[in-house]
mmCIF file of C-alpha atoms and ligand atoms in Angstrom:
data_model
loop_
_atom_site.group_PDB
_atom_site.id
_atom_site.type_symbol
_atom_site.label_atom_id
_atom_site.label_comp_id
_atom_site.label_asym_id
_atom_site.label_seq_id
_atom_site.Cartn_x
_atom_site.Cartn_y
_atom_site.Cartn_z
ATOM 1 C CA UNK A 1 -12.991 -33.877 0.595
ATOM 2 C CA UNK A 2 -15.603 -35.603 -1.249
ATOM 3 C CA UNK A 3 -17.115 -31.942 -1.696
ATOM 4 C CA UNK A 4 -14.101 -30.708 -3.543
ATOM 5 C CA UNK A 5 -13.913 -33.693 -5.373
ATOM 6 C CA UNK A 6 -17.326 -32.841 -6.785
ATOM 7 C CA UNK A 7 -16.656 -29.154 -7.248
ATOM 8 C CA UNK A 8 -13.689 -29.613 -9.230
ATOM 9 C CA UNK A 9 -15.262 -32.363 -11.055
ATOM 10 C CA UNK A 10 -18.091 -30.118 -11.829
ATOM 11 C CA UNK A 11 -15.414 -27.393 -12.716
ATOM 12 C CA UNK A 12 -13.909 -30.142 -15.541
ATOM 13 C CA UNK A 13 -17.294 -30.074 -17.233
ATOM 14 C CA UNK A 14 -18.119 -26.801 -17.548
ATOM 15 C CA UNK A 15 -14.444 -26.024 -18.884
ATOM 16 C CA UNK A 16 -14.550 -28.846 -21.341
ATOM 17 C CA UNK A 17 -18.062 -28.932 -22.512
ATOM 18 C CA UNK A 18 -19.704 -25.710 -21.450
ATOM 19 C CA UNK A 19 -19.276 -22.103 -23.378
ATOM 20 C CA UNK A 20 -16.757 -19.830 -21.420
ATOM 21 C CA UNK A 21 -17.562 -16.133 -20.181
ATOM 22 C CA UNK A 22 -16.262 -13.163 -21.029
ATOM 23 C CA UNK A 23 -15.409 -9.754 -19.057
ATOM 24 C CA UNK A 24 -13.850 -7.795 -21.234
ATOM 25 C CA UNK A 25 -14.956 -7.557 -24.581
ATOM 26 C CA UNK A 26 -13.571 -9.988 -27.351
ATOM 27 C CA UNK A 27 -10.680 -8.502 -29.028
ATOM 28 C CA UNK A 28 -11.225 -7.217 -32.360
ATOM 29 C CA UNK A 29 -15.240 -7.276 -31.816
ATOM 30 C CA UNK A 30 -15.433 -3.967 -33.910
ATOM 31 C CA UNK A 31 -13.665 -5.181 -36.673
ATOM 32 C CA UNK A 32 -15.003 -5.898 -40.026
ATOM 33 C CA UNK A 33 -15.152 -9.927 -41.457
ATOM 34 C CA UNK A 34 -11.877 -10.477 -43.772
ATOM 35 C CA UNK A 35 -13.146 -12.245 -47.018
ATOM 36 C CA UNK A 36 -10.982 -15.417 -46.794
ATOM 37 C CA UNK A 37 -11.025 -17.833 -49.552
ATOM 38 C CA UNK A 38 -11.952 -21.313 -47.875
ATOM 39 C CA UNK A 39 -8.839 -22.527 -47.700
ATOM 40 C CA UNK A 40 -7.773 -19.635 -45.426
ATOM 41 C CA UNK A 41 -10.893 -20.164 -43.483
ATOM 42 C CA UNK A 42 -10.181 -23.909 -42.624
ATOM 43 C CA UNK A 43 -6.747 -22.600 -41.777
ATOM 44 C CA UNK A 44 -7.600 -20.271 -39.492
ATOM 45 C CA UNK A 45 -10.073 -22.335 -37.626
ATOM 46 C CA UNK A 46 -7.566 -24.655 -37.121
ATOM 47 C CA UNK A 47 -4.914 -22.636 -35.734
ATOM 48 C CA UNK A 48 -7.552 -21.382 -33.362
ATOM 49 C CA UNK A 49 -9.095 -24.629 -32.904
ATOM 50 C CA UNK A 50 -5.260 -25.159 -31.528
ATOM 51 C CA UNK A 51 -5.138 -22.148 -29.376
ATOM 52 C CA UNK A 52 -8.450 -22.741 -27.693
ATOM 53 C CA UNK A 53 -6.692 -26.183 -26.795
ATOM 54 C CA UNK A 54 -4.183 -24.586 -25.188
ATOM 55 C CA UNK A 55 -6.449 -22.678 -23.043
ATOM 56 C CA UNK A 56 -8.513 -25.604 -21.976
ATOM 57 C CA UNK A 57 -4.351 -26.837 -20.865
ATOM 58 C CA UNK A 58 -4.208 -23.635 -19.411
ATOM 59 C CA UNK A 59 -7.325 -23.563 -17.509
ATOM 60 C CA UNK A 60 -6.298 -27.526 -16.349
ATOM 61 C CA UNK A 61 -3.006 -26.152 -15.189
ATOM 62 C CA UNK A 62 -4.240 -23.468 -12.876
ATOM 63 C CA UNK A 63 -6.802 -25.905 -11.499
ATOM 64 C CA UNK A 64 -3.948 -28.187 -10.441
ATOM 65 C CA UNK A 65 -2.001 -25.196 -9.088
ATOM 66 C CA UNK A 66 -4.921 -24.080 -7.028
ATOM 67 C CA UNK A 67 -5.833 -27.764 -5.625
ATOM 68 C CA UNK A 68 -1.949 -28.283 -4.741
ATOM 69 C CA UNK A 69 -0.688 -24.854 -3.251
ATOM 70 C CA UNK A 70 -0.683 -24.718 0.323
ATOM 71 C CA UNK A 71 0.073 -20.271 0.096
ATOM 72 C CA UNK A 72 -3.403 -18.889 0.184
ATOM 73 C CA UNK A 73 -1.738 -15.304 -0.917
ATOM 74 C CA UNK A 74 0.002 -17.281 -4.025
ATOM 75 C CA UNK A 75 -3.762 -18.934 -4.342
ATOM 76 C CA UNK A 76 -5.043 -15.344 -4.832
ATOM 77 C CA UNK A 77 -2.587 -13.959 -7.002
ATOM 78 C CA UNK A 78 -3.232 -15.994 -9.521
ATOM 79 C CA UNK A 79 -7.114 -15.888 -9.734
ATOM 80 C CA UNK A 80 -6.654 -12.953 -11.831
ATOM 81 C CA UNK A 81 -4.563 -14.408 -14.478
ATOM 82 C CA UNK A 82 -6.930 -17.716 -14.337
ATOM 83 C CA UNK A 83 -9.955 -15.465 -14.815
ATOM 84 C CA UNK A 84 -8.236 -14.357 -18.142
ATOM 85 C CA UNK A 85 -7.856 -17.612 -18.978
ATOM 86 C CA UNK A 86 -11.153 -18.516 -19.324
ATOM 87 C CA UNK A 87 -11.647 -15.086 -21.223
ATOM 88 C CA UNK A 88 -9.039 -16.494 -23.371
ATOM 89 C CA UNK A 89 -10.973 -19.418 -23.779
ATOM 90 C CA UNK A 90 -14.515 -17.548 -24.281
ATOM 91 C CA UNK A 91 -12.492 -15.436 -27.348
ATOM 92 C CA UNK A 92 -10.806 -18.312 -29.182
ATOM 93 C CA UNK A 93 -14.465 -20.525 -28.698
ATOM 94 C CA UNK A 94 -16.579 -17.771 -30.414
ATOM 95 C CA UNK A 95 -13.527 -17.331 -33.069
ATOM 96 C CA UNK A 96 -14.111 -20.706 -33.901
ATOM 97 C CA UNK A 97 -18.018 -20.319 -34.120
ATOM 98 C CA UNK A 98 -17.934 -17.261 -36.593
ATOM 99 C CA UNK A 99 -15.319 -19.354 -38.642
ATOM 100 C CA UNK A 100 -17.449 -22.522 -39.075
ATOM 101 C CA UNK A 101 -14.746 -24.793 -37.300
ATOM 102 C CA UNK A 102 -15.516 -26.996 -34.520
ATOM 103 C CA UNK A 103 -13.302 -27.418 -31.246
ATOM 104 C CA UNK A 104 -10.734 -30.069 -30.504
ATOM 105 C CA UNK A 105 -12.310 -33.103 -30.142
ATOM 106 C CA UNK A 106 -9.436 -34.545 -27.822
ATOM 107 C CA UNK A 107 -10.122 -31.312 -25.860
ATOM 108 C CA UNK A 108 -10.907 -33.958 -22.611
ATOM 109 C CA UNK A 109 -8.201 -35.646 -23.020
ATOM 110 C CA UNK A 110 -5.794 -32.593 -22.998
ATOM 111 C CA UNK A 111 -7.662 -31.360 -19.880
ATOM 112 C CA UNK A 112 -7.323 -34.568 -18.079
ATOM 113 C CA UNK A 113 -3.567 -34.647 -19.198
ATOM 114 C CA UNK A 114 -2.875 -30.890 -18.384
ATOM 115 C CA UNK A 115 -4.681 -31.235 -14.472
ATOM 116 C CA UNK A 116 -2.580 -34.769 -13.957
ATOM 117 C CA UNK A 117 0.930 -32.801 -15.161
ATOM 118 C CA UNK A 118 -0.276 -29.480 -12.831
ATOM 119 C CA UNK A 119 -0.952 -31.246 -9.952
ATOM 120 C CA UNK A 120 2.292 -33.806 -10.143
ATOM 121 C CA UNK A 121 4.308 -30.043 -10.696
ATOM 122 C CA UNK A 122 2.135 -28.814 -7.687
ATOM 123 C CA UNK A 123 3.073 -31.717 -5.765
ATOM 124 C CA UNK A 124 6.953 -30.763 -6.447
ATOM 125 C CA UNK A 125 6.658 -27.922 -3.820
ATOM 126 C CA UNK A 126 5.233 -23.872 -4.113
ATOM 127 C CA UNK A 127 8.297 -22.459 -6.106
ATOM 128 C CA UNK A 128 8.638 -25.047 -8.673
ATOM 129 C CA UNK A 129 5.184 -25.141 -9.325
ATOM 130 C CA UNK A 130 5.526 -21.450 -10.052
ATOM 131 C CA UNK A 131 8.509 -22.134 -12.384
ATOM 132 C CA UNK A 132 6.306 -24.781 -14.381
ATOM 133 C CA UNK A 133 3.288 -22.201 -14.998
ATOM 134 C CA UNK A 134 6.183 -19.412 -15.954
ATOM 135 C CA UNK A 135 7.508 -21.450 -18.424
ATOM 136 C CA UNK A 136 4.150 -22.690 -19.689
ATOM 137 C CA UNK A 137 3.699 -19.365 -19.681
ATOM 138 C CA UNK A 138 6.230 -18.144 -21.758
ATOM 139 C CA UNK A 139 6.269 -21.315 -24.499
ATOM 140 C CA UNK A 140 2.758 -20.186 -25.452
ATOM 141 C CA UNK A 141 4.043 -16.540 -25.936
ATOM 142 C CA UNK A 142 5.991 -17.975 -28.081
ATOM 143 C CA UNK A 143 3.476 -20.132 -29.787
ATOM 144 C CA UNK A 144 0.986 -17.122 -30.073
ATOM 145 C CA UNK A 145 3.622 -15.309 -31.824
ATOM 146 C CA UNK A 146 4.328 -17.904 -34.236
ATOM 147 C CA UNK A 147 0.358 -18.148 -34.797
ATOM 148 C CA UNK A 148 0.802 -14.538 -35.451
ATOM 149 C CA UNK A 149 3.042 -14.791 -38.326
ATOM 150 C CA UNK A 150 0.683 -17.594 -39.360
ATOM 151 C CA UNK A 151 -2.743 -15.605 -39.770
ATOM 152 C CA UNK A 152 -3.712 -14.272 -43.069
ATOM 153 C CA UNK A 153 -3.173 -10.211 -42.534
ATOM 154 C CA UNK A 154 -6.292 -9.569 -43.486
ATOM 155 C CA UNK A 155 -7.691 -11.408 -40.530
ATOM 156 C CA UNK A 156 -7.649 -8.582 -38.334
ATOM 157 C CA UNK A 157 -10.316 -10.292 -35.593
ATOM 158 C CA UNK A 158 -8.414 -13.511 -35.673
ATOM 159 C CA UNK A 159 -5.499 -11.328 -35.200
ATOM 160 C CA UNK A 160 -6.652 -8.963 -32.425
ATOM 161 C CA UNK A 161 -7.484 -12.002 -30.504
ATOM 162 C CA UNK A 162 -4.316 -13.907 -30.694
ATOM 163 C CA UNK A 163 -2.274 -10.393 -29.954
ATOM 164 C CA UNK A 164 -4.386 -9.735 -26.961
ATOM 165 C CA UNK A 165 -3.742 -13.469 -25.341
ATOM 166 C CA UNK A 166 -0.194 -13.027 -26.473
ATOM 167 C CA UNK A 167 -0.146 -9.357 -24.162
ATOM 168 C CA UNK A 168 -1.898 -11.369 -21.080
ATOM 169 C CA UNK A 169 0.329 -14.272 -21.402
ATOM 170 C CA UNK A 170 3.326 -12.020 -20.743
ATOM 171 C CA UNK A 171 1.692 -10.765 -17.512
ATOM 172 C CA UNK A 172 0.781 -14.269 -16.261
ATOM 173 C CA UNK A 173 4.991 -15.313 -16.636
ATOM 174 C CA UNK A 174 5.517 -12.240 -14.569
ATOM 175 C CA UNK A 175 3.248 -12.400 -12.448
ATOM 176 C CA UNK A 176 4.567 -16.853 -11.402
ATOM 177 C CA UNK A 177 8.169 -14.910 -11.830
ATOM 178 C CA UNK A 178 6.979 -12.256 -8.799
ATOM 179 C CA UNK A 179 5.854 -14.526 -6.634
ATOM 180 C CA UNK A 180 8.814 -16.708 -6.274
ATOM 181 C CA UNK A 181 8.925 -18.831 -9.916
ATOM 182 C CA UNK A 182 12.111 -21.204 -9.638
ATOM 183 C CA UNK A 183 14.099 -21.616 -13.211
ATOM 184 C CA UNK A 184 13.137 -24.801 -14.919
ATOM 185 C CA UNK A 185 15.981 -27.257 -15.986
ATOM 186 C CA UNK A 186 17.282 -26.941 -19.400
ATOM 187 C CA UNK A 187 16.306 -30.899 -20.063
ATOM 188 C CA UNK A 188 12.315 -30.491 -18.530
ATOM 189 C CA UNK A 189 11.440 -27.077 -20.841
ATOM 190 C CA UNK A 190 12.693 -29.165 -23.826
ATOM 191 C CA UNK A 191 10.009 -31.739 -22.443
ATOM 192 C CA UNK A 192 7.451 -29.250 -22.339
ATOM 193 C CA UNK A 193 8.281 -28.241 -26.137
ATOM 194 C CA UNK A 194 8.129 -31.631 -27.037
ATOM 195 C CA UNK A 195 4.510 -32.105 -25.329
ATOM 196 C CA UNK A 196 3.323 -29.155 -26.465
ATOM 197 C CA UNK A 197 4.081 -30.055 -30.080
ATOM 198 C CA UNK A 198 2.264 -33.159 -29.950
ATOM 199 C CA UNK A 199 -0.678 -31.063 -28.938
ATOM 200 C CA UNK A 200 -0.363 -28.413 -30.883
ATOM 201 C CA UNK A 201 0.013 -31.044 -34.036
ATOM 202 C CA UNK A 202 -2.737 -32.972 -32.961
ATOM 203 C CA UNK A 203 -4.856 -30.789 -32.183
ATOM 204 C CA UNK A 204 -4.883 -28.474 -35.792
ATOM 205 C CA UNK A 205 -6.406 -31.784 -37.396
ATOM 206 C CA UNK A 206 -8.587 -33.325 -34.561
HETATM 207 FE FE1 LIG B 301 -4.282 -17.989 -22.183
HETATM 208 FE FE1 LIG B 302 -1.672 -17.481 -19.445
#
């Protein structure tokens, strides 16, 4: 117990304050720089300063799932999508870096936030828990293709990133729908929009 309790602890730490890893290569890698004015530039930082926020959620959420689910085949099936995750996370970091933005400075606060809401929706049984990261899932879809629309066109390595996390996010919804997802009520997904407003608000100044 108490060694869990220091592994996930230790887990926390690295995702908030240490730089993530990447597999596959970063998206857009072999693209050329755009030359954006530096208005653009602070924009862009921003929105990805946003995005990486929502992968630190992410990575928060599938902690909680992990700690709470009791189906060791459910436990496995989702290592793959939390692995991208963190590539996510490695992407939208060195985006940031080659920008000259800076993280979220909340980002521990989100985390703590995002593992407290994924283990209460782990604690709500296997199925709903499911339905909670589908829905996640699928409202940062959305999101990403909103932050789509939102990128200078030039940006083609902001771009590639963003339409690469977009493609994985649509596997991850799939993959909580495949194993059993349950349909969240009308009333809780406008909850999660709401939250994830806040955040997403927040987060693009802070
Ligand atoms: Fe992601
Ligand atoms: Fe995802």
């Amino acid at each position: 117990m108490i060694e869990q309790a220091i592994l996930q602890f230790d887990r926390a730490l690295r995702t908030v304050f240490a730089p993530a890893y990447s597999v596959r290569p970063v998206p857009g890698h072999d693209l050329p720089e755009a030359a954006l004015d530096e208005t653009e530039r602070r924009h862009v930082a921003g929105l990805m300063r946003v995005d990486h926020c929502g992968e630190i959620c992410a990575q928060a959420l599938y902690q909680g799932q992990a700690l709470t689910s009791r189906d060791p085949s459910i436990r496995e099936a989702l290592v793959h999508a939390s692995d991208e995750e963190t590539e996510h996370l490695a992407w939208t970091e060195q985006r940031i870096a080659e920008l000259g933005g800076r993280k979220s400075l909340l980002n521990p606060l989100w985390y703590g936030g995002s593992l407290a809401i994924g283990l209460v929706a782990g604690c709500c049984g296997e199925r709903w828990n499911l339905g909670f990261l589908a829905e996640t899932e699928r409202q940062v879809e959305a999101h990403l293709e909103g932050h789509l629309a939102a990128l200078p066109s030039e940006d083609g390595k902001s771009r590639a990133i963003i339409a690469q996390m977009k493609q994985d996010e649509i596997g991850h919804a799939e993959t909580a729908v495949r194993l059993g997802a349950h349909e969240l009520p009308a009333a809780v997904k406008r909850l999660m929009k709401l939250a994830s407003n806040v955040m997403t608000r927040t987060a693009y100044r802070l």
